[in-house]
């Protein structure tokens, strides 16, 4: 596969995953304001913005419309929905011959819908339903991708992008919510906040099926970090990431097996054999930052092996 094709598929997938993640967090944030005072909701908006690496708007954290504008229609914000879906569409456009026509049509339709939206219109209609629509469209695109693309090298690069992005986003959420709790600021995080964390990962119902509705921080950390069956857990994503990297290597004739697979295997083993009590007793925020560092190293290894490899290596392909 050409390196430019692999690059575009990888980043298309990452930006689609990022768009879905951001829409989900906005939707959760808006649901919170229905029965909360502005004083109570401000720190919760602050945590969601921190999990997206976005600075609050100038009007502060008690202005939900300004926050949603910043995260939705502000083209100057690289983390906004319109910015992410624009980049996803551009990467998809560059590999039209690799993706299915159904994929392109639905990505393009969502892009056009996002470009036409204004925050005033969103708030005038029903904001929660708008972000639900964005999530559902992205879930549809993911299903169409799996149903209409050959599950070859290109599809595997899409999986790598999706799960690497998911690991990164989930570790940030966990760190933002657990940092004040582990610092002894128990009053800053209550049971509502733990439910918000689970819903921000689309994991509340799945969590309840394992632990019932007993929302406990250690159990939440265990579920989102180490559960092998939940598609939103870091362990599940790491499993999928390593499997896809192994398949890419095999499909490429095994010529490029190396650092990326070893790093992904190391991350997978770390999560396979991790114990949540030991992780929390150690330094959970540090553990999460180390996972993101490993993700960065995996990303760089993928680029070195498949995308920006030296000319000498290219001649051997």
Short mmCIF file of C-alpha atoms in Angstrom, two decimals:
data_model
loop_
_atom_site.label_atom_id
_atom_site.label_comp_id
_atom_site.label_asym_id
_atom_site.label_seq_id
_atom_site.Cartn_x
_atom_site.Cartn_y
_atom_site.Cartn_z
CA UNK A 1 0.00 0.00 0.00
CA UNK A 2 1.23 3.50 -0.84
CA UNK A 3 2.37 5.45 2.19
CA UNK A 4 0.10 8.40 1.34
CA UNK A 5 -2.92 6.06 1.25
CA UNK A 6 -2.03 4.53 4.61
CA UNK A 7 -1.51 8.02 6.06
CA UNK A 8 -4.88 9.32 4.83
CA UNK A 9 -6.82 6.27 6.03
CA UNK A 10 -5.11 6.43 9.42
CA UNK A 11 -5.88 10.13 9.93
CA UNK A 12 -9.39 9.89 8.49
CA UNK A 13 -10.10 7.29 11.16
CA UNK A 14 -8.51 9.30 13.96
CA UNK A 15 -10.48 12.44 13.09
CA UNK A 16 -13.76 10.52 12.84
CA UNK A 17 -13.13 8.98 16.26
CA UNK A 18 -12.20 12.41 17.64
CA UNK A 19 -15.39 13.93 16.24
CA UNK A 20 -17.53 11.23 17.87
CA UNK A 21 -15.71 11.62 21.18
CA UNK A 22 -16.15 15.40 21.23
CA UNK A 23 -19.84 15.19 20.28
CA UNK A 24 -20.38 12.66 23.07
CA UNK A 25 -18.75 14.89 25.69
CA UNK A 26 -20.78 17.91 24.59
CA UNK A 27 -23.98 15.87 24.76
CA UNK A 28 -23.14 14.66 28.27
CA UNK A 29 -22.31 18.22 29.33
CA UNK A 30 -25.62 19.56 28.03
CA UNK A 31 -27.58 16.81 29.75
CA UNK A 32 -25.98 17.86 33.06
CA UNK A 33 -27.25 21.44 32.91
CA UNK A 34 -30.90 20.36 32.92
CA UNK A 35 -31.07 19.99 36.71
CA UNK A 36 -27.87 21.66 37.97
CA UNK A 37 -27.13 25.18 39.15
CA UNK A 38 -24.54 27.25 37.21
CA UNK A 39 -22.21 27.03 40.22
CA UNK A 40 -22.40 23.24 40.19
CA UNK A 41 -22.09 22.82 36.45
CA UNK A 42 -19.07 25.11 35.90
CA UNK A 43 -16.42 22.70 37.28
CA UNK A 44 -17.99 19.86 35.29
CA UNK A 45 -17.66 21.83 32.06
CA UNK A 46 -14.10 22.60 33.12
CA UNK A 47 -13.26 18.90 33.38
CA UNK A 48 -14.77 18.10 29.98
CA UNK A 49 -12.83 20.95 28.35
CA UNK A 50 -9.64 19.80 30.06
CA UNK A 51 -10.22 16.28 28.72
CA UNK A 52 -10.32 17.79 25.22
CA UNK A 53 -7.26 20.01 25.80
CA UNK A 54 -9.37 23.12 25.11
CA UNK A 55 -9.14 26.40 27.03
CA UNK A 56 -12.47 27.80 28.32
CA UNK A 57 -14.09 30.64 26.33
CA UNK A 58 -13.58 34.22 27.44
CA UNK A 59 -17.08 34.32 28.91
CA UNK A 60 -16.15 31.55 31.36
CA UNK A 61 -17.54 28.18 32.33
CA UNK A 62 -21.05 29.37 33.18
CA UNK A 63 -21.94 30.08 29.54
CA UNK A 64 -22.94 26.75 27.93
CA UNK A 65 -23.77 28.36 24.58
CA UNK A 66 -20.27 29.87 24.31
CA UNK A 67 -18.71 26.54 25.26
CA UNK A 68 -20.74 24.62 22.69
CA UNK A 69 -19.95 27.23 20.02
CA UNK A 70 -16.23 26.82 20.79
CA UNK A 71 -16.46 23.03 20.55
CA UNK A 72 -18.87 22.81 17.62
CA UNK A 73 -18.74 25.56 14.99
CA UNK A 74 -15.52 27.46 15.77
CA UNK A 75 -13.30 26.71 12.77
CA UNK A 76 -10.39 28.45 14.52
CA UNK A 77 -10.45 25.75 17.21
CA UNK A 78 -8.66 22.63 15.87
CA UNK A 79 -10.58 20.49 18.38
CA UNK A 80 -14.05 21.65 17.28
CA UNK A 81 -16.45 19.31 15.54
CA UNK A 82 -16.38 21.29 12.31
CA UNK A 83 -12.56 21.26 12.27
CA UNK A 84 -12.33 17.51 12.92
CA UNK A 85 -14.98 16.48 10.39
CA UNK A 86 -13.40 18.79 7.79
CA UNK A 87 -10.03 17.07 8.23
CA UNK A 88 -11.66 13.62 8.21
CA UNK A 89 -13.44 14.46 4.95
CA UNK A 90 -10.27 15.83 3.35
CA UNK A 91 -8.36 12.66 4.18
CA UNK A 92 -11.26 10.57 2.87
CA UNK A 93 -11.33 12.62 -0.35
CA UNK A 94 -7.67 11.84 -0.96
CA UNK A 95 -8.35 8.08 -0.88
CA UNK A 96 -11.72 7.93 -2.63
CA UNK A 97 -10.50 4.91 -4.60
CA UNK A 98 -9.75 2.98 -1.38
CA UNK A 99 -12.96 3.56 0.58
CA UNK A 100 -16.47 2.55 -0.47
CA UNK A 101 -18.85 5.00 -2.11
CA UNK A 102 -21.23 4.56 0.86
CA UNK A 103 -18.50 5.65 3.25
CA UNK A 104 -17.73 8.73 1.22
CA UNK A 105 -21.39 9.70 0.86
CA UNK A 106 -22.06 9.55 4.61
CA UNK A 107 -18.84 11.34 5.57
CA UNK A 108 -19.63 14.06 3.04
CA UNK A 109 -23.24 14.38 4.21
CA UNK A 110 -22.14 14.83 7.82
CA UNK A 111 -19.53 17.37 6.74
CA UNK A 112 -22.13 19.41 4.83
CA UNK A 113 -24.55 19.23 7.77
CA UNK A 114 -21.85 20.46 10.16
CA UNK A 115 -20.72 23.27 7.85
CA UNK A 116 -24.28 24.54 7.52
CA UNK A 117 -25.03 24.45 11.26
CA UNK A 118 -24.91 27.55 13.44
CA UNK A 119 -24.88 27.49 17.20
CA UNK A 120 -27.97 29.71 17.29
CA UNK A 121 -29.88 27.23 15.15
CA UNK A 122 -28.66 24.30 17.26
CA UNK A 123 -29.80 25.97 20.47
CA UNK A 124 -33.09 27.12 18.95
CA UNK A 125 -33.98 23.59 17.92
CA UNK A 126 -32.78 20.90 20.33
CA UNK A 127 -29.03 20.85 21.14
CA UNK A 128 -28.98 17.44 22.82
CA UNK A 129 -30.67 15.87 19.79
CA UNK A 130 -28.18 17.56 17.44
CA UNK A 131 -25.18 15.98 19.16
CA UNK A 132 -27.00 12.66 19.34
CA UNK A 133 -27.46 12.91 15.57
CA UNK A 134 -23.73 13.53 15.09
CA UNK A 135 -22.86 10.47 17.20
CA UNK A 136 -25.36 8.27 15.38
CA UNK A 137 -24.06 9.39 11.97
CA UNK A 138 -20.52 8.52 13.05
CA UNK A 139 -21.60 5.13 14.40
CA UNK A 140 -23.30 4.56 11.06
CA UNK A 141 -20.10 5.45 9.20
CA UNK A 142 -18.16 3.00 11.37
CA UNK A 143 -20.68 0.25 10.63
CA UNK A 144 -20.65 1.02 6.91
CA UNK A 145 -16.85 0.92 6.94
CA UNK A 146 -16.84 -2.54 8.48
CA UNK A 147 -19.63 -3.79 6.20
CA UNK A 148 -18.47 -2.43 2.83
CA UNK A 149 -14.66 -2.32 2.85
CA UNK A 150 -12.43 -5.30 2.22
CA UNK A 151 -10.81 -6.17 5.54
CA UNK A 152 -7.33 -5.83 4.10
CA UNK A 153 -4.43 -3.53 4.77
CA UNK A 154 -6.41 -0.30 4.33
CA UNK A 155 -9.16 -1.38 6.72
CA UNK A 156 -6.49 -2.34 9.25
CA UNK A 157 -4.97 1.15 9.13
CA UNK A 158 -8.44 2.50 9.89
CA UNK A 159 -8.63 0.23 12.96
CA UNK A 160 -5.18 1.36 14.12
CA UNK A 161 -6.20 5.02 13.87
CA UNK A 162 -9.52 4.45 15.64
CA UNK A 163 -8.13 2.56 18.62
CA UNK A 164 -5.00 4.65 19.08
CA UNK A 165 -7.21 7.75 19.22
CA UNK A 166 -9.60 6.02 21.64
CA UNK A 167 -6.81 5.06 24.03
CA UNK A 168 -5.49 8.62 24.04
CA UNK A 169 -8.92 10.18 24.66
CA UNK A 170 -9.91 7.73 27.40
CA UNK A 171 -6.68 8.16 29.35
CA UNK A 172 -7.19 11.94 29.32
CA UNK A 173 -10.73 11.56 30.66
CA UNK A 174 -9.62 9.22 33.42
CA UNK A 175 -6.78 11.51 34.44
CA UNK A 176 -9.00 14.62 34.58
CA UNK A 177 -11.58 12.90 36.78
CA UNK A 178 -9.25 10.90 39.03
CA UNK A 179 -6.62 13.59 39.67
CA UNK A 180 -8.70 15.62 42.19
CA UNK A 181 -10.04 12.44 43.79
CA UNK A 182 -6.56 11.01 44.35
CA UNK A 183 -5.34 14.38 45.61
CA UNK A 184 -7.79 14.07 48.50
CA UNK A 185 -10.40 16.43 47.03
CA UNK A 186 -13.23 13.94 47.43
CA UNK A 187 -15.77 16.77 47.71
CA UNK A 188 -14.83 17.95 44.20
CA UNK A 189 -15.98 14.64 42.68
CA UNK A 190 -19.34 13.16 43.67
CA UNK A 191 -21.43 10.25 42.46
CA UNK A 192 -22.91 12.35 39.65
CA UNK A 193 -19.41 13.04 38.35
CA UNK A 194 -18.55 9.33 38.26
CA UNK A 195 -21.71 8.66 36.26
CA UNK A 196 -20.69 11.53 33.95
CA UNK A 197 -17.31 9.86 33.41
CA UNK A 198 -18.93 6.55 32.49
CA UNK A 199 -21.43 8.21 30.16
CA UNK A 200 -18.60 10.21 28.59
CA UNK A 201 -17.14 6.86 27.57
CA UNK A 202 -20.50 5.35 26.52
CA UNK A 203 -19.88 2.83 29.28
CA UNK A 204 -22.51 3.43 31.97
CA UNK A 205 -24.87 0.62 30.97
CA UNK A 206 -22.01 -1.78 30.28
CA UNK A 207 -20.51 -0.95 33.69
CA UNK A 208 -23.84 -1.60 35.43
CA UNK A 209 -24.06 -5.03 33.81
CA UNK A 210 -20.74 -5.94 35.47
CA UNK A 211 -20.89 -4.08 38.81
CA UNK A 212 -24.64 -3.22 39.06
CA UNK A 213 -25.35 0.46 39.77
CA UNK A 214 -22.80 0.63 42.59
CA UNK A 215 -20.63 3.46 41.27
CA UNK A 216 -17.23 3.16 42.94
CA UNK A 217 -14.05 4.92 41.72
CA UNK A 218 -11.84 1.81 41.89
CA UNK A 219 -14.38 -0.26 39.96
CA UNK A 220 -14.73 2.49 37.34
CA UNK A 221 -10.96 2.60 36.91
CA UNK A 222 -10.83 -1.17 36.59
CA UNK A 223 -13.65 -1.23 34.03
CA UNK A 224 -12.33 1.56 31.80
CA UNK A 225 -8.71 0.45 32.07
CA UNK A 226 -8.65 -3.33 32.27
CA UNK A 227 -11.95 -4.81 31.08
CA UNK A 228 -11.25 -7.14 28.17
CA UNK A 229 -14.79 -7.11 26.75
CA UNK A 230 -15.92 -3.48 26.77
CA UNK A 231 -15.13 -1.78 23.42
CA UNK A 232 -14.54 1.47 25.32
CA UNK A 233 -11.89 0.13 27.68
CA UNK A 234 -8.22 0.87 27.15
CA UNK A 235 -7.33 -2.82 27.35
CA UNK A 236 -9.82 -3.72 24.61
CA UNK A 237 -8.49 -0.93 22.40
CA UNK A 238 -4.90 -2.07 22.99
CA UNK A 239 -5.86 -5.62 21.99
CA UNK A 240 -7.41 -4.38 18.75
CA UNK A 241 -4.45 -2.11 18.08
CA UNK A 242 -1.89 -4.91 18.36
CA UNK A 243 -4.02 -7.33 16.32
CA UNK A 244 -4.32 -4.80 13.49
CA UNK A 245 -0.60 -4.01 13.49
CA UNK A 246 0.17 -7.74 13.29
CA UNK A 247 -2.26 -8.15 10.38
CA UNK A 248 -0.74 -5.18 8.54
CA UNK A 249 2.69 -6.71 8.90
CA UNK A 250 1.47 -10.07 7.57
CA UNK A 251 -0.38 -8.45 4.67
CA UNK A 252 2.76 -6.49 3.81
CA UNK A 253 4.73 -9.73 3.67
CA UNK A 254 6.25 -9.45 7.12
CA UNK A 255 8.92 -7.07 5.88
CA UNK A 256 8.02 -4.27 8.25
CA UNK A 257 7.44 -6.11 11.53
CA UNK A 258 9.32 -4.40 14.28
CA UNK A 259 9.12 -1.60 16.74
CA UNK A 260 5.42 -0.68 16.34
CA UNK A 261 4.27 -4.23 17.04
CA UNK A 262 6.67 -4.65 19.96
CA UNK A 263 5.49 -1.42 21.55
CA UNK A 264 1.83 -2.37 21.05
CA UNK A 265 2.54 -5.83 22.49
CA UNK A 266 4.21 -4.29 25.52
CA UNK A 267 1.20 -2.03 26.13
CA UNK A 268 -1.18 -4.96 25.73
CA UNK A 269 0.78 -7.13 28.19
CA UNK A 270 0.90 -4.29 30.69
CA UNK A 271 -2.89 -4.05 30.62
CA UNK A 272 -3.51 -7.81 30.42
CA UNK A 273 -1.65 -8.41 33.66
CA UNK A 274 -2.38 -5.11 35.42
CA UNK A 275 -4.19 -5.01 38.77
CA UNK A 276 -6.27 -1.93 39.48
CA UNK A 277 -5.42 -1.81 43.19
CA UNK A 278 -1.70 -1.80 42.40
CA UNK A 279 -2.16 0.86 39.72
CA UNK A 280 -4.13 3.16 42.03
CA UNK A 281 -1.78 2.54 44.97
CA UNK A 282 1.11 3.47 42.72
CA UNK A 283 0.38 6.59 40.70
CA UNK A 284 -2.68 6.36 38.45
CA UNK A 285 -2.18 9.74 36.70
CA UNK A 286 1.44 8.81 35.97
CA UNK A 287 0.31 5.41 34.68
CA UNK A 288 -2.15 7.12 32.31
CA UNK A 289 0.47 9.59 31.09
CA UNK A 290 2.84 6.70 30.42
CA UNK A 291 0.15 5.01 28.31
CA UNK A 292 -0.13 8.20 26.23
CA UNK A 293 3.65 8.29 25.87
CA UNK A 294 3.52 4.70 24.61
CA UNK A 295 0.80 5.72 22.14
CA UNK A 296 3.05 8.50 20.87
CA UNK A 297 5.90 6.03 20.47
CA UNK A 298 3.60 3.61 18.58
CA UNK A 299 2.44 6.43 16.30
CA UNK A 300 6.05 7.39 15.54
CA UNK A 301 6.98 3.75 14.90
CA UNK A 302 4.05 3.35 12.48
CA UNK A 303 5.20 6.41 10.58
CA UNK A 304 8.77 5.20 10.47
CA UNK A 305 7.77 1.74 9.23
CA UNK A 306 4.96 2.53 6.80
CA UNK A 307 4.72 6.22 5.96
CA UNK A 308 7.94 8.23 6.23
CA UNK A 309 10.46 5.41 5.83
CA UNK A 310 13.95 6.24 4.40
CA UNK A 311 14.52 5.96 0.63
CA UNK A 312 16.94 3.06 1.20
CA UNK A 313 14.17 1.09 2.88
CA UNK A 314 11.71 2.05 0.13
CA UNK A 315 13.98 0.53 -2.51
CA UNK A 316 13.75 -2.82 -0.74
CA UNK A 317 9.97 -2.92 -0.83
#
